[in-house]
Coordinates of C-alpha atoms in Angstrom, one line a residue:
Chain A
M1 CA 0.0 0.0 0.0
T2 CA 2.8 2.4 1.0
F3 CA 4.6 1.4 -2.1
L4 CA 1.7 2.2 -4.3
L5 CA 1.4 5.6 -2.6
I6 CA 5.1 6.3 -3.2
V7 CA 4.7 5.4 -6.9
I8 CA 1.7 7.7 -7.2
I9 CA 3.7 10.6 -5.6
A10 CA 6.7 9.8 -7.9
V11 CA 4.4 10.0 -11.0
A12 CA 2.9 13.3 -9.8
L13 CA 6.3 14.7 -9.3
L14 CA 7.4 13.6 -12.8
L15 CA 4.3 15.3 -14.3
I16 CA 5.0 18.7 -12.7
G17 CA 8.3 18.7 -14.4
I18 CA 10.9 17.7 -11.8
P19 CA 14.0 16.4 -13.6
I20 CA 13.5 12.7 -14.3
F21 CA 16.9 11.7 -12.8
V22 CA 15.8 13.3 -9.5
V23 CA 12.5 11.5 -9.3
I24 CA 14.1 8.1 -10.2
S25 CA 16.9 8.6 -7.7
G26 CA 14.4 9.6 -5.0
L27 CA 12.4 6.5 -5.6
T28 CA 15.5 4.3 -5.6
L29 CA 16.8 6.0 -2.4
Y30 CA 13.5 5.4 -0.7
L31 CA 13.4 1.7 -1.7
F32 CA 17.0 1.1 -0.6
F33 CA 16.4 2.9 2.6
S34 CA 13.2 1.0 3.5
S35 CA 14.9 -2.4 2.8
Q36 CA 18.0 -1.4 4.7
I37 CA 20.4 -1.4 1.8
D38 CA 23.2 1.1 2.1
I39 CA 22.4 4.2 0.0
S40 CA 25.9 4.1 -1.6
A41 CA 24.5 1.2 -3.7
I42 CA 22.9 3.7 -6.0
I43 CA 26.3 5.3 -6.7
I44 CA 27.8 1.8 -7.2
E45 CA 25.2 1.2 -9.9
M46 CA 25.7 4.6 -11.5
H47 CA 29.4 4.1 -11.6
R48 CA 29.2 0.6 -13.0
M49 CA 26.9 1.8 -15.8
A50 CA 29.0 4.9 -16.6
T51 CA 32.1 2.7 -17.0
T52 CA 30.5 0.2 -19.4
P53 CA 33.0 0.0 -22.3
V54 CA 30.4 0.6 -25.1
L55 CA 29.1 3.7 -23.4
V56 CA 31.9 5.8 -25.0
A57 CA 29.8 5.7 -28.2
I58 CA 27.2 8.0 -26.7
P59 CA 29.4 11.2 -26.2
L60 CA 31.3 10.6 -29.5
F61 CA 28.3 10.1 -31.7
T62 CA 26.4 13.0 -30.0
F63 CA 29.3 15.3 -30.5
A64 CA 29.6 14.3 -34.2
G65 CA 25.8 14.9 -34.6
Y66 CA 25.9 18.3 -33.0
L67 CA 28.9 19.3 -35.1
L68 CA 27.1 18.2 -38.3
S69 CA 23.9 20.1 -37.3
E70 CA 25.9 23.4 -36.8
S71 CA 27.8 23.0 -40.0
G72 CA 26.5 23.5 -43.6
A73 CA 25.8 19.8 -43.9
P74 CA 21.9 20.1 -43.5
K75 CA 21.9 22.7 -46.4
R76 CA 24.1 20.5 -48.6
L77 CA 22.0 17.5 -47.8
I78 CA 18.8 19.4 -48.8
R79 CA 20.4 20.6 -52.0
L80 CA 21.5 17.1 -53.0
S81 CA 18.2 15.5 -52.3
N82 CA 16.5 18.4 -54.2
A83 CA 18.7 17.7 -57.2
L84 CA 17.9 14.0 -57.0
L85 CA 14.2 14.1 -56.1
G86 CA 12.9 17.6 -57.0
W87 CA 11.4 16.3 -60.3
L88 CA 9.1 14.0 -58.5
P89 CA 5.6 15.2 -57.9
G90 CA 5.7 15.9 -54.2
G91 CA 9.5 15.8 -54.4
L92 CA 10.0 18.5 -51.8
S93 CA 7.9 16.6 -49.2
V94 CA 10.0 13.5 -49.8
I95 CA 13.2 15.6 -49.5
A96 CA 11.9 16.9 -46.1
L97 CA 11.2 13.3 -44.9
V98 CA 14.6 12.0 -46.0
T99 CA 16.6 14.9 -44.5
C100 CA 14.7 14.7 -41.3
A101 CA 15.3 11.0 -41.0
V102 CA 19.0 11.3 -41.7
F103 CA 19.3 14.2 -39.3
T104 CA 17.4 12.5 -36.5
A105 CA 19.6 9.4 -36.8
L106 CA 22.7 11.6 -36.4
T107 CA 21.4 13.9 -33.6
G108 CA 19.5 11.3 -31.6
A109 CA 15.8 12.2 -31.6
T110 CA 16.1 15.0 -29.0
G111 CA 13.9 17.6 -30.7
L112 CA 16.8 19.1 -32.6
T113 CA 15.4 18.0 -36.0
I114 CA 12.3 20.2 -35.8
I115 CA 14.2 23.1 -34.3
A116 CA 17.1 22.9 -36.8
L117 CA 15.5 21.8 -40.0
G118 CA 11.9 23.1 -39.5
G119 CA 13.1 26.6 -40.0
I120 CA 14.5 25.8 -43.4
L121 CA 11.9 23.3 -44.6
L122 CA 8.6 25.0 -43.6
P123 CA 9.2 28.2 -45.6
A124 CA 10.5 26.0 -48.5
M125 CA 7.3 23.9 -48.5
K126 CA 5.2 27.1 -48.3
R127 CA 7.0 28.4 -51.4
G128 CA 6.4 25.1 -53.1
R129 CA 2.7 25.7 -52.5
Y130 CA 2.0 22.9 -50.1
S131 CA -0.9 23.5 -47.8
E132 CA 0.0 24.8 -44.4
N133 CA -1.5 21.9 -42.5
F134 CA 0.1 19.3 -44.7
S135 CA 3.5 20.9 -44.2
L136 CA 3.1 21.3 -40.5
G137 CA 1.8 17.7 -40.0
L138 CA 4.7 16.3 -42.1
L139 CA 7.4 18.3 -40.2
T140 CA 5.9 17.6 -36.8
T141 CA 5.7 13.8 -37.2
S142 CA 9.2 13.8 -38.8
G143 CA 10.7 15.1 -35.6
T144 CA 11.6 11.6 -34.5
L145 CA 11.6 9.9 -38.0
G146 CA 14.9 8.1 -38.5
L147 CA 15.2 7.0 -34.9
L148 CA 15.6 3.4 -36.1
F149 CA 18.6 4.3 -38.3
P150 CA 22.1 3.9 -36.8
P151 CA 23.8 5.5 -35.0
S152 CA 20.7 7.1 -33.2
L153 CA 21.1 7.4 -29.4
P154 CA 17.9 5.5 -28.5
L155 CA 19.2 2.5 -30.4
I156 CA 22.4 2.5 -28.4
I157 CA 20.5 3.1 -25.1
Y158 CA 18.1 0.3 -25.8
A159 CA 20.9 -2.1 -26.5
I160 CA 22.6 -1.2 -23.2
V161 CA 19.5 -1.4 -21.1
A162 CA 18.2 -4.6 -22.6
K163 CA 21.7 -6.1 -22.9
V164 CA 21.4 -7.1 -26.6
R165 CA 24.1 -6.7 -29.2
I166 CA 24.3 -3.1 -30.5
D167 CA 25.6 -4.1 -34.0
H168 CA 22.6 -6.5 -34.4
L169 CA 20.1 -3.8 -33.3
F170 CA 21.8 -1.3 -35.7
I171 CA 21.3 -3.6 -38.6
A172 CA 17.8 -4.6 -37.6
G173 CA 16.6 -1.0 -37.6
I174 CA 17.4 -0.4 -41.3
L175 CA 14.5 -2.1 -43.1
P176 CA 11.8 -1.0 -40.6
G177 CA 13.2 2.6 -40.7
I178 CA 13.1 2.6 -44.5
L179 CA 9.5 1.3 -44.4
L180 CA 8.4 4.3 -42.3
V181 CA 10.1 6.7 -44.7
V182 CA 8.7 5.0 -47.8
L183 CA 5.1 4.8 -46.6
L184 CA 5.1 8.5 -45.6
S185 CA 6.8 9.4 -48.9
A186 CA 4.1 7.5 -50.9
F187 CA 1.4 9.2 -49.0
S188 CA 3.0 12.6 -49.6
V189 CA 3.4 12.0 -53.3
Y190 CA -0.2 10.8 -53.5
R191 CA -1.4 14.0 -51.8
S192 CA 0.8 16.2 -53.9
V193 CA -0.4 14.7 -57.2
R194 CA -4.0 15.3 -56.1
T195 CA -3.4 18.9 -55.1
D196 CA -1.2 19.5 -58.2
V197 CA 1.9 20.9 -56.5
P198 CA 4.4 22.3 -59.0
K199 CA 7.7 20.4 -59.5
T200 CA 11.2 21.3 -60.7
K201 CA 13.1 19.9 -63.7
F202 CA 15.7 17.2 -63.3
K203 CA 19.2 18.6 -64.3
F204 CA 22.3 16.4 -64.4
N205 CA 24.3 19.5 -64.0
E206 CA 22.8 20.3 -60.6
V207 CA 23.2 16.7 -59.4
G208 CA 26.9 16.9 -60.3
I209 CA 27.4 20.1 -58.4
A210 CA 25.4 18.9 -55.4
I211 CA 27.4 15.7 -55.2
K212 CA 30.7 17.5 -55.6
E213 CA 29.6 19.9 -52.8
T214 CA 28.8 17.1 -50.3
L215 CA 31.6 14.7 -51.5
W216 CA 33.3 14.6 -48.1
E217 CA 30.1 13.9 -46.2
L218 CA 28.7 11.2 -48.4
P219 CA 31.2 8.4 -47.4
L220 CA 30.2 8.9 -43.7
P221 CA 27.2 6.5 -43.6
V222 CA 29.2 3.9 -45.6
V223 CA 32.1 4.1 -43.1
V224 CA 29.8 3.8 -40.1
L225 CA 27.5 1.2 -41.4
G226 CA 29.9 -0.7 -43.6
G227 CA 32.4 -0.9 -40.8
I228 CA 29.9 -2.2 -38.3
Y229 CA 28.1 -4.5 -40.7
S230 CA 31.3 -6.2 -41.9
G231 CA 32.4 -6.6 -38.3
Y232 CA 35.5 -4.7 -39.1
F233 CA 35.1 -2.5 -36.1
A234 CA 33.0 -2.3 -32.9
V235 CA 30.4 0.3 -32.4
S236 CA 32.5 2.4 -30.0
E237 CA 35.3 2.4 -32.6
A238 CA 32.9 3.5 -35.3
A239 CA 31.9 6.3 -33.0
A240 CA 35.5 7.4 -32.6
I241 CA 36.1 7.3 -36.3
T242 CA 32.9 9.3 -37.0
A243 CA 33.9 12.0 -34.5
V244 CA 37.4 12.4 -36.0
Y245 CA 36.1 12.2 -39.6
V246 CA 33.4 14.8 -39.0
L247 CA 35.9 17.1 -37.2
L248 CA 38.2 16.9 -40.1
A249 CA 35.5 17.4 -42.7
E250 CA 33.7 20.3 -41.1
V251 CA 36.6 22.2 -39.5
V252 CA 39.5 21.5 -41.8
I253 CA 38.0 20.7 -45.3
Y254 CA 34.7 22.7 -45.4
R255 CA 35.7 25.2 -42.8
D256 CA 32.1 25.6 -41.8
I257 CA 33.0 25.6 -38.2
R258 CA 35.8 27.7 -36.7
L259 CA 38.1 26.2 -34.1
G260 CA 36.8 28.8 -31.7
Q261 CA 33.3 27.5 -32.0
L262 CA 34.2 24.0 -30.9
P263 CA 34.2 24.5 -27.1
E264 CA 30.6 25.8 -27.2
I265 CA 29.5 22.9 -29.5
M266 CA 31.3 20.4 -27.2
K267 CA 29.5 21.9 -24.1
K268 CA 26.1 21.9 -25.7
S269 CA 26.4 18.2 -26.8
M270 CA 27.8 17.1 -23.5
V271 CA 25.0 18.8 -21.5
L272 CA 22.7 16.4 -23.4
V273 CA 25.0 13.4 -22.8
G274 CA 25.2 14.3 -19.1
G275 CA 21.4 14.6 -18.9
I276 CA 21.0 11.1 -20.5
L277 CA 23.8 9.4 -18.6
I278 CA 22.6 10.5 -15.2
I279 CA 19.1 9.2 -15.9
L280 CA 20.5 5.9 -17.2
G281 CA 22.7 5.6 -14.0
A282 CA 19.8 6.4 -11.7
A283 CA 17.6 3.9 -13.4
M284 CA 20.2 1.2 -13.1
G285 CA 19.7 1.1 -9.3
L286 CA 15.9 1.1 -9.6
T287 CA 16.0 -1.7 -12.2
N288 CA 18.2 -3.9 -10.1
Y289 CA 16.0 -3.4 -7.1
L290 CA 12.9 -4.2 -9.1
I291 CA 14.5 -7.4 -10.4
D292 CA 15.6 -8.4 -6.9
A293 CA 12.0 -7.9 -5.7
E294 CA 10.9 -10.1 -8.7
I295 CA 8.6 -7.4 -10.1
P296 CA 9.1 -8.6 -13.7
M297 CA 8.2 -12.1 -12.6
Q298 CA 4.9 -10.9 -11.0
L299 CA 4.1 -8.9 -14.1
L300 CA 4.7 -12.0 -16.1
D301 CA 2.4 -14.1 -14.0
F302 CA -0.3 -11.5 -14.3
F303 CA 0.1 -11.4 -18.1
K304 CA 0.3 -15.2 -18.5
T305 CA -3.0 -15.7 -16.7
H306 CA -4.9 -13.0 -18.7
I307 CA -3.3 -13.1 -22.1
K308 CA -2.5 -16.5 -23.7
N309 CA -2.0 -15.4 -27.3
P310 CA 1.3 -13.7 -28.4
I311 CA -0.5 -11.6 -31.0
L312 CA -2.8 -10.2 -28.3
F313 CA 0.2 -9.6 -26.2
L314 CA 1.8 -7.5 -29.0
V315 CA -1.5 -5.5 -29.4
V316 CA -1.5 -4.7 -25.7
L317 CA 2.3 -3.9 -25.8
N318 CA 1.7 -1.5 -28.7
I319 CA -1.1 0.4 -27.0
F320 CA 0.9 0.6 -23.8
L321 CA 4.1 1.7 -25.5
L322 CA 2.4 4.4 -27.6
A323 CA 0.8 5.8 -24.4
I324 CA 4.2 5.7 -22.7
G325 CA 6.0 7.3 -25.7
C326 CA 3.4 10.0 -25.8
T327 CA 3.6 10.9 -22.1
M328 CA 7.0 9.9 -20.7
G329 CA 9.3 10.7 -23.6
I330 CA 11.7 8.4 -25.3
F331 CA 14.7 8.4 -23.0
S332 CA 12.9 7.9 -19.7
A333 CA 10.6 5.3 -21.2
L334 CA 13.6 3.4 -22.4
V335 CA 15.4 3.2 -19.1
V336 CA 12.3 2.5 -16.9
V337 CA 10.1 0.3 -19.0
V338 CA 12.5 -1.8 -21.1
P339 CA 13.9 -3.9 -18.1
L340 CA 10.3 -4.7 -17.0
F341 CA 9.2 -6.0 -20.4
T342 CA 12.2 -7.9 -21.8
P343 CA 11.5 -11.0 -19.7
L344 CA 7.8 -10.8 -20.6
A345 CA 8.5 -10.8 -24.3
E346 CA 10.9 -13.7 -24.0
A347 CA 8.1 -15.7 -22.4
Y348 CA 5.9 -15.1 -25.4
G349 CA 8.6 -16.1 -27.8
I350 CA 9.4 -12.7 -29.2
D351 CA 13.0 -12.2 -30.5
P352 CA 14.9 -9.7 -28.3
I353 CA 16.2 -7.8 -31.3
H354 CA 12.7 -7.6 -32.9
L355 CA 11.3 -6.5 -29.5
G356 CA 13.9 -3.7 -29.5
I357 CA 12.7 -2.5 -32.9
I358 CA 9.0 -2.7 -31.8
F359 CA 9.9 -0.7 -28.7
L360 CA 11.7 2.1 -30.6
A361 CA 9.1 2.3 -33.4
N362 CA 6.3 2.7 -30.8
L363 CA 8.2 5.4 -28.8
E364 CA 9.1 7.2 -32.1
I365 CA 5.4 7.3 -33.1
G366 CA 4.2 8.0 -29.6
A367 CA 6.2 11.2 -29.6
S368 CA 3.8 12.7 -32.2
I369 CA 0.5 11.4 -30.7
P370 CA -1.9 13.9 -29.1
P371 CA -2.5 15.1 -26.6
L372 CA 1.0 15.0 -25.0
G373 CA 3.5 13.9 -27.7
I374 CA 6.6 16.0 -27.3
N375 CA 7.0 16.6 -31.1
L376 CA 3.7 18.5 -31.1
F377 CA 4.9 20.9 -28.4
I378 CA 8.3 21.4 -30.0
A379 CA 6.7 22.1 -33.3
S380 CA 4.1 24.5 -31.7
M381 CA 7.0 26.4 -30.2
R382 CA 9.2 26.4 -33.3
F383 CA 6.5 27.3 -35.9
D384 CA 4.5 29.5 -33.5
K385 CA 1.2 27.7 -34.1
P386 CA -1.4 26.5 -31.6
V387 CA -1.0 23.0 -30.4
L388 CA -4.6 22.2 -31.4
Q389 CA -3.9 23.0 -35.1
L390 CA -0.9 20.6 -34.9
Y391 CA -3.1 17.9 -33.5
V392 CA -5.3 18.1 -36.6
A393 CA -2.4 18.5 -39.0
S394 CA -0.6 15.4 -37.7
L395 CA -3.5 13.0 -37.8
P396 CA -3.2 11.7 -41.3
F397 CA 0.5 11.2 -40.9
I398 CA 0.0 9.4 -37.6
A399 CA -2.5 7.1 -39.3
I400 CA 0.2 6.1 -41.9
L401 CA 2.8 5.6 -39.1
L402 CA 0.4 3.3 -37.2
L403 CA 0.0 1.2 -40.4
A404 CA 3.7 1.0 -40.6
L405 CA 3.9 0.1 -36.9
A406 CA 1.5 -2.8 -37.4
I407 CA 3.6 -4.2 -40.2
I408 CA 6.8 -3.8 -38.2
T409 CA 5.2 -5.5 -35.2
Y410 CA 3.6 -8.5 -36.9
L411 CA 6.3 -9.1 -39.5
P412 CA 9.4 -10.0 -37.5
W413 CA 11.1 -10.8 -40.8
L414 CA 11.5 -7.1 -41.5
S415 CA 13.7 -6.6 -38.5
L416 CA 15.5 -9.9 -38.6
A417 CA 16.2 -10.4 -42.3
L418 CA 19.5 -8.5 -42.5
I419 CA 21.0 -10.2 -39.5
G420 CA 23.1 -13.1 -40.8
Chain B
M1 CA 23.5 36.1 -3.8
H2 CA 25.8 38.4 -5.7
I3 CA 28.9 36.6 -4.4
W4 CA 27.5 33.3 -5.3
D5 CA 26.7 34.4 -8.9
R6 CA 30.3 35.6 -9.4
F7 CA 31.6 32.3 -7.8
D8 CA 29.3 30.2 -10.1
E9 CA 30.5 32.1 -13.2
K10 CA 34.1 31.0 -12.3
I11 CA 32.9 27.4 -11.8
S12 CA 31.1 27.5 -15.2
R13 CA 34.3 28.6 -16.9
V14 CA 36.2 25.8 -15.2
E15 CA 33.5 23.3 -16.4
Q16 CA 33.7 24.7 -19.9
V17 CA 37.5 24.3 -20.1
L18 CA 37.4 20.8 -18.5
I19 CA 34.7 19.6 -20.9
T20 CA 36.7 20.8 -23.9
I21 CA 40.0 19.2 -22.8
L22 CA 38.4 16.0 -21.6
L23 CA 36.3 15.4 -24.7
T24 CA 39.3 16.3 -27.0
V25 CA 41.5 13.8 -25.2
M26 CA 38.7 11.2 -25.3
I27 CA 38.3 11.5 -29.1
L28 CA 42.0 11.5 -29.8
M29 CA 42.7 8.6 -27.4
A30 CA 39.9 6.4 -28.7
F31 CA 41.0 7.1 -32.3
F32 CA 44.7 6.6 -31.6
Q33 CA 43.9 3.2 -30.0
I34 CA 42.1 2.1 -33.3
V35 CA 45.1 3.2 -35.4
L36 CA 47.5 1.3 -33.1
R37 CA 45.4 -1.8 -33.0
N38 CA 44.8 -2.0 -36.8
F39 CA 48.1 -0.8 -38.2
F40 CA 50.7 -1.7 -35.6
D41 CA 49.0 -4.6 -33.8
T42 CA 49.5 -3.0 -30.4
G43 CA 47.7 -0.7 -28.0
I44 CA 48.2 1.4 -24.9
S45 CA 47.3 -0.8 -22.0
W46 CA 45.9 2.0 -19.9
G47 CA 44.2 3.7 -22.8
D48 CA 40.8 2.0 -22.7
S49 CA 40.6 2.5 -18.9
L50 CA 41.4 6.2 -19.3
V51 CA 38.7 6.6 -22.0
R52 CA 36.1 5.0 -19.7
Y53 CA 36.9 7.4 -16.8
L54 CA 36.8 10.3 -19.3
V55 CA 33.2 9.3 -20.1
V56 CA 32.4 9.4 -16.4
W57 CA 33.9 12.9 -16.0
V58 CA 32.3 14.3 -19.1
G59 CA 28.9 12.9 -18.2
F60 CA 28.8 14.1 -14.6
I61 CA 30.2 17.6 -15.6
G62 CA 27.6 17.7 -18.3
A63 CA 24.9 16.9 -15.8
A64 CA 26.2 19.7 -13.5
I65 CA 26.0 22.2 -16.4
A66 CA 22.5 21.0 -17.2
T67 CA 21.5 21.9 -13.7
K68 CA 22.8 25.4 -14.1
E69 CA 21.2 25.9 -17.5
D70 CA 17.9 24.2 -16.6
K71 CA 18.4 21.6 -19.3
H72 CA 17.7 18.4 -17.4
I73 CA 15.4 16.0 -19.2
N74 CA 11.9 16.3 -17.7
I75 CA 8.2 15.8 -18.5
D76 CA 6.6 19.2 -18.1
V77 CA 3.1 18.3 -18.9
V78 CA 1.5 20.4 -16.2
S79 CA 3.8 23.4 -16.4
R80 CA 3.1 23.7 -20.1
W81 CA -0.5 24.7 -19.3
L82 CA 0.1 26.6 -16.2
T83 CA 1.4 30.1 -16.2
G84 CA 1.7 32.9 -13.6
P85 CA 1.8 32.3 -9.9
Q86 CA 1.0 28.6 -9.9
S87 CA 4.0 27.8 -12.1
N88 CA 6.2 29.7 -9.6
Y89 CA 5.0 27.5 -6.8
I90 CA 5.6 24.4 -8.9
R91 CA 9.1 25.5 -9.6
L92 CA 9.6 26.1 -5.9
V93 CA 8.6 22.6 -5.0
S94 CA 10.7 21.2 -7.9
H95 CA 13.9 23.0 -6.9
F96 CA 13.4 22.1 -3.2
F97 CA 12.9 18.4 -3.9
S98 CA 15.8 18.3 -6.4
A99 CA 18.1 19.9 -3.8
V100 CA 17.1 17.4 -1.1
I101 CA 17.6 14.4 -3.4
C102 CA 20.9 15.7 -4.8
S103 CA 22.2 16.3 -1.2
L104 CA 21.4 12.6 -0.4
L105 CA 23.2 11.5 -3.6
T106 CA 26.2 13.6 -2.6
L107 CA 26.2 11.8 0.8
A108 CA 25.8 8.4 -1.0
A109 CA 28.7 9.3 -3.3
L110 CA 31.0 10.2 -0.4
K111 CA 30.2 6.9 1.3
F112 CA 30.9 5.1 -2.0
L113 CA 34.3 6.9 -2.3
R114 CA 35.2 5.8 1.2
F115 CA 34.5 2.2 0.4
E116 CA 36.5 2.4 -2.8
A117 CA 39.5 3.9 -0.9
Q118 CA 39.3 1.1 1.6
M119 CA 39.3 -1.5 -1.1
G120 CA 42.5 0.0 -2.5
S121 CA 42.2 -1.0 -6.1
T122 CA 43.8 1.1 -8.9
A123 CA 42.6 2.6 -12.2
F124 CA 45.2 3.6 -14.8
F125 CA 48.8 4.7 -14.0
K126 CA 48.5 2.9 -10.6
L127 CA 46.2 5.7 -9.6
P128 CA 43.8 4.7 -6.7
V129 CA 40.3 4.4 -8.2
W130 CA 38.8 6.9 -5.8
V131 CA 40.9 9.7 -7.4
P132 CA 39.1 9.7 -10.8
E133 CA 35.8 8.9 -9.0
I134 CA 36.0 12.0 -6.9
I135 CA 34.1 13.8 -9.7
I136 CA 30.9 12.1 -8.6
P137 CA 30.5 13.7 -5.1
V138 CA 31.9 17.0 -6.4
T139 CA 29.3 17.3 -9.2
F140 CA 26.4 16.1 -7.0
G141 CA 27.5 18.6 -4.4
L142 CA 27.5 21.3 -7.1
M143 CA 24.1 20.3 -8.3
T144 CA 22.8 20.5 -4.7
L145 CA 24.1 24.0 -4.4
R146 CA 22.7 25.1 -7.7
F147 CA 19.2 23.7 -7.0
T148 CA 19.3 25.4 -3.5
V149 CA 20.3 28.7 -5.0
R150 CA 17.5 28.4 -7.6
F151 CA 15.0 27.5 -4.8
I152 CA 16.0 30.6 -2.8
G153 CA 15.8 32.8 -5.9
E154 CA 12.3 31.4 -6.7
F155 CA 11.2 32.0 -3.1
A156 CA 12.4 35.6 -3.2
R157 CA 10.6 36.2 -6.5
I158 CA 7.3 34.8 -5.1
R159 CA 7.6 37.0 -2.0
K160 CA 8.3 40.1 -4.1
N161 CA 5.4 39.4 -6.4
G162 CA 3.2 38.7 -3.4
F163 CA 4.0 42.2 -2.0
K164 CA 3.3 43.8 -5.3
Q165 CA -0.1 42.3 -5.5
E166 CA -1.0 43.4 -1.9
F167 CA 0.3 46.9 -2.8
K168 CA -1.9 47.0 -5.9
E169 CA -5.0 45.9 -3.9
E170 CA -4.4 48.7 -1.3
K171 CA -4.4 51.3 -4.1

């Protein structure tokens, strides 16, 4: 009874905006205290988590992502995709989707996509005579699109929390990620054809110039993915190579970023890293306590008596995760919910890697779902539009995303096909 | 308060310098290890351990800066809809609670450090492990201070606004 009360208080504190790491630490401290475990155990767990070898990938990838976002890379990326896809009916909307996805994969689904790209893409779409609601809905739901592509932070964090192989998860995310982009693109093209949006002509010349311009950035995905896929280097090594490569490209070759700007970019990216690591660390203690108290086992018993069918289990899981993604946000949902559900899914015979992709796809989509999805609020702030208008604007896109989610959930092949 | 602000500015500058140096060393060291391993079939024995502790330092310092800049990850469902005096009170509660929890975490970190010192194991360069781990209580202590100062600031603002309102009513 007291435990239930404490949980209710913790949730209330979370909702009024107290930092997540504070609430989780408070809950853990209370639990340790009441079961006479020394409180230094919470620091032991934090320290153990923070010195996990693979964790070095988080600061390195995050720094590289911030560096890219401050450089001219987004503009070059838009120019290249415009040269390649501008001739399509609805080409500009496809460009917006592709750049948002790439950008989110690199910067880790932290709201940066809408803030950094929204300002360029929304006026461009308006000039391209797309309707306002269509443009707003597309850019809002694209705020977390690309979360399934490596090296996005949520993928790394899921792998650490659920103790699955990062390289497998990286590869598993590719096809489902492409599915999301393709379905949204198809919908956008269909809408553009119907509303007769003007298109540009395809010019080989422009493609050549755009490729030449971005020549030093194009090999990056190949280096990262190819290296990991071939098993040539580990994920943390790929992160180090990415960081050095991006530094060389943006500071030395393109000279988009002056040396003097680096400390500020380093600080900005490490504030995010610190914010994430401290939540991860705090949650480690809580998770271990819950496992010792056999909470996942009790949860499993409860589920096993009420739900026999794995398909039904997946339906319940989807609804639950969409709600969590909409309210809790991606990072806190990952660290708190994942450890509770991994044993459950195993009991229903769901592959741990496939489960990871289901989890992340749900959280990605949940972030755009009314009334509380974080993308809606970031977009409302960035585009200076009422949240209610964004609710309406996002609905068609959310419908498409839910269709994709169903395919990803009930077709494990999509996630597992590329893993050898 | 003024003295604290000036002191905190100095700390911020130290944090900024530390983050820059530590992250630079982390990137170079991690990259250098790959080069050594792949081209020379060797490696620096203490290199990986150093990189791991650099992650700890960068992470905890980043968290301390997040406290100063109000950038900790949170769910502000309620505060998005509340403005004016109510949101001030919510912030008051939030800062107070955060300061209390961070002070307990500082205490826990100090205890942890003492255990580690008693165990007597070493990190890199035969350095006792508690030396690089000292960053944990230091940053938690700093976070406690920063939350406390923000709590006091919020309290002062509410009192001032409260007086203003009474003053208006008298008029």
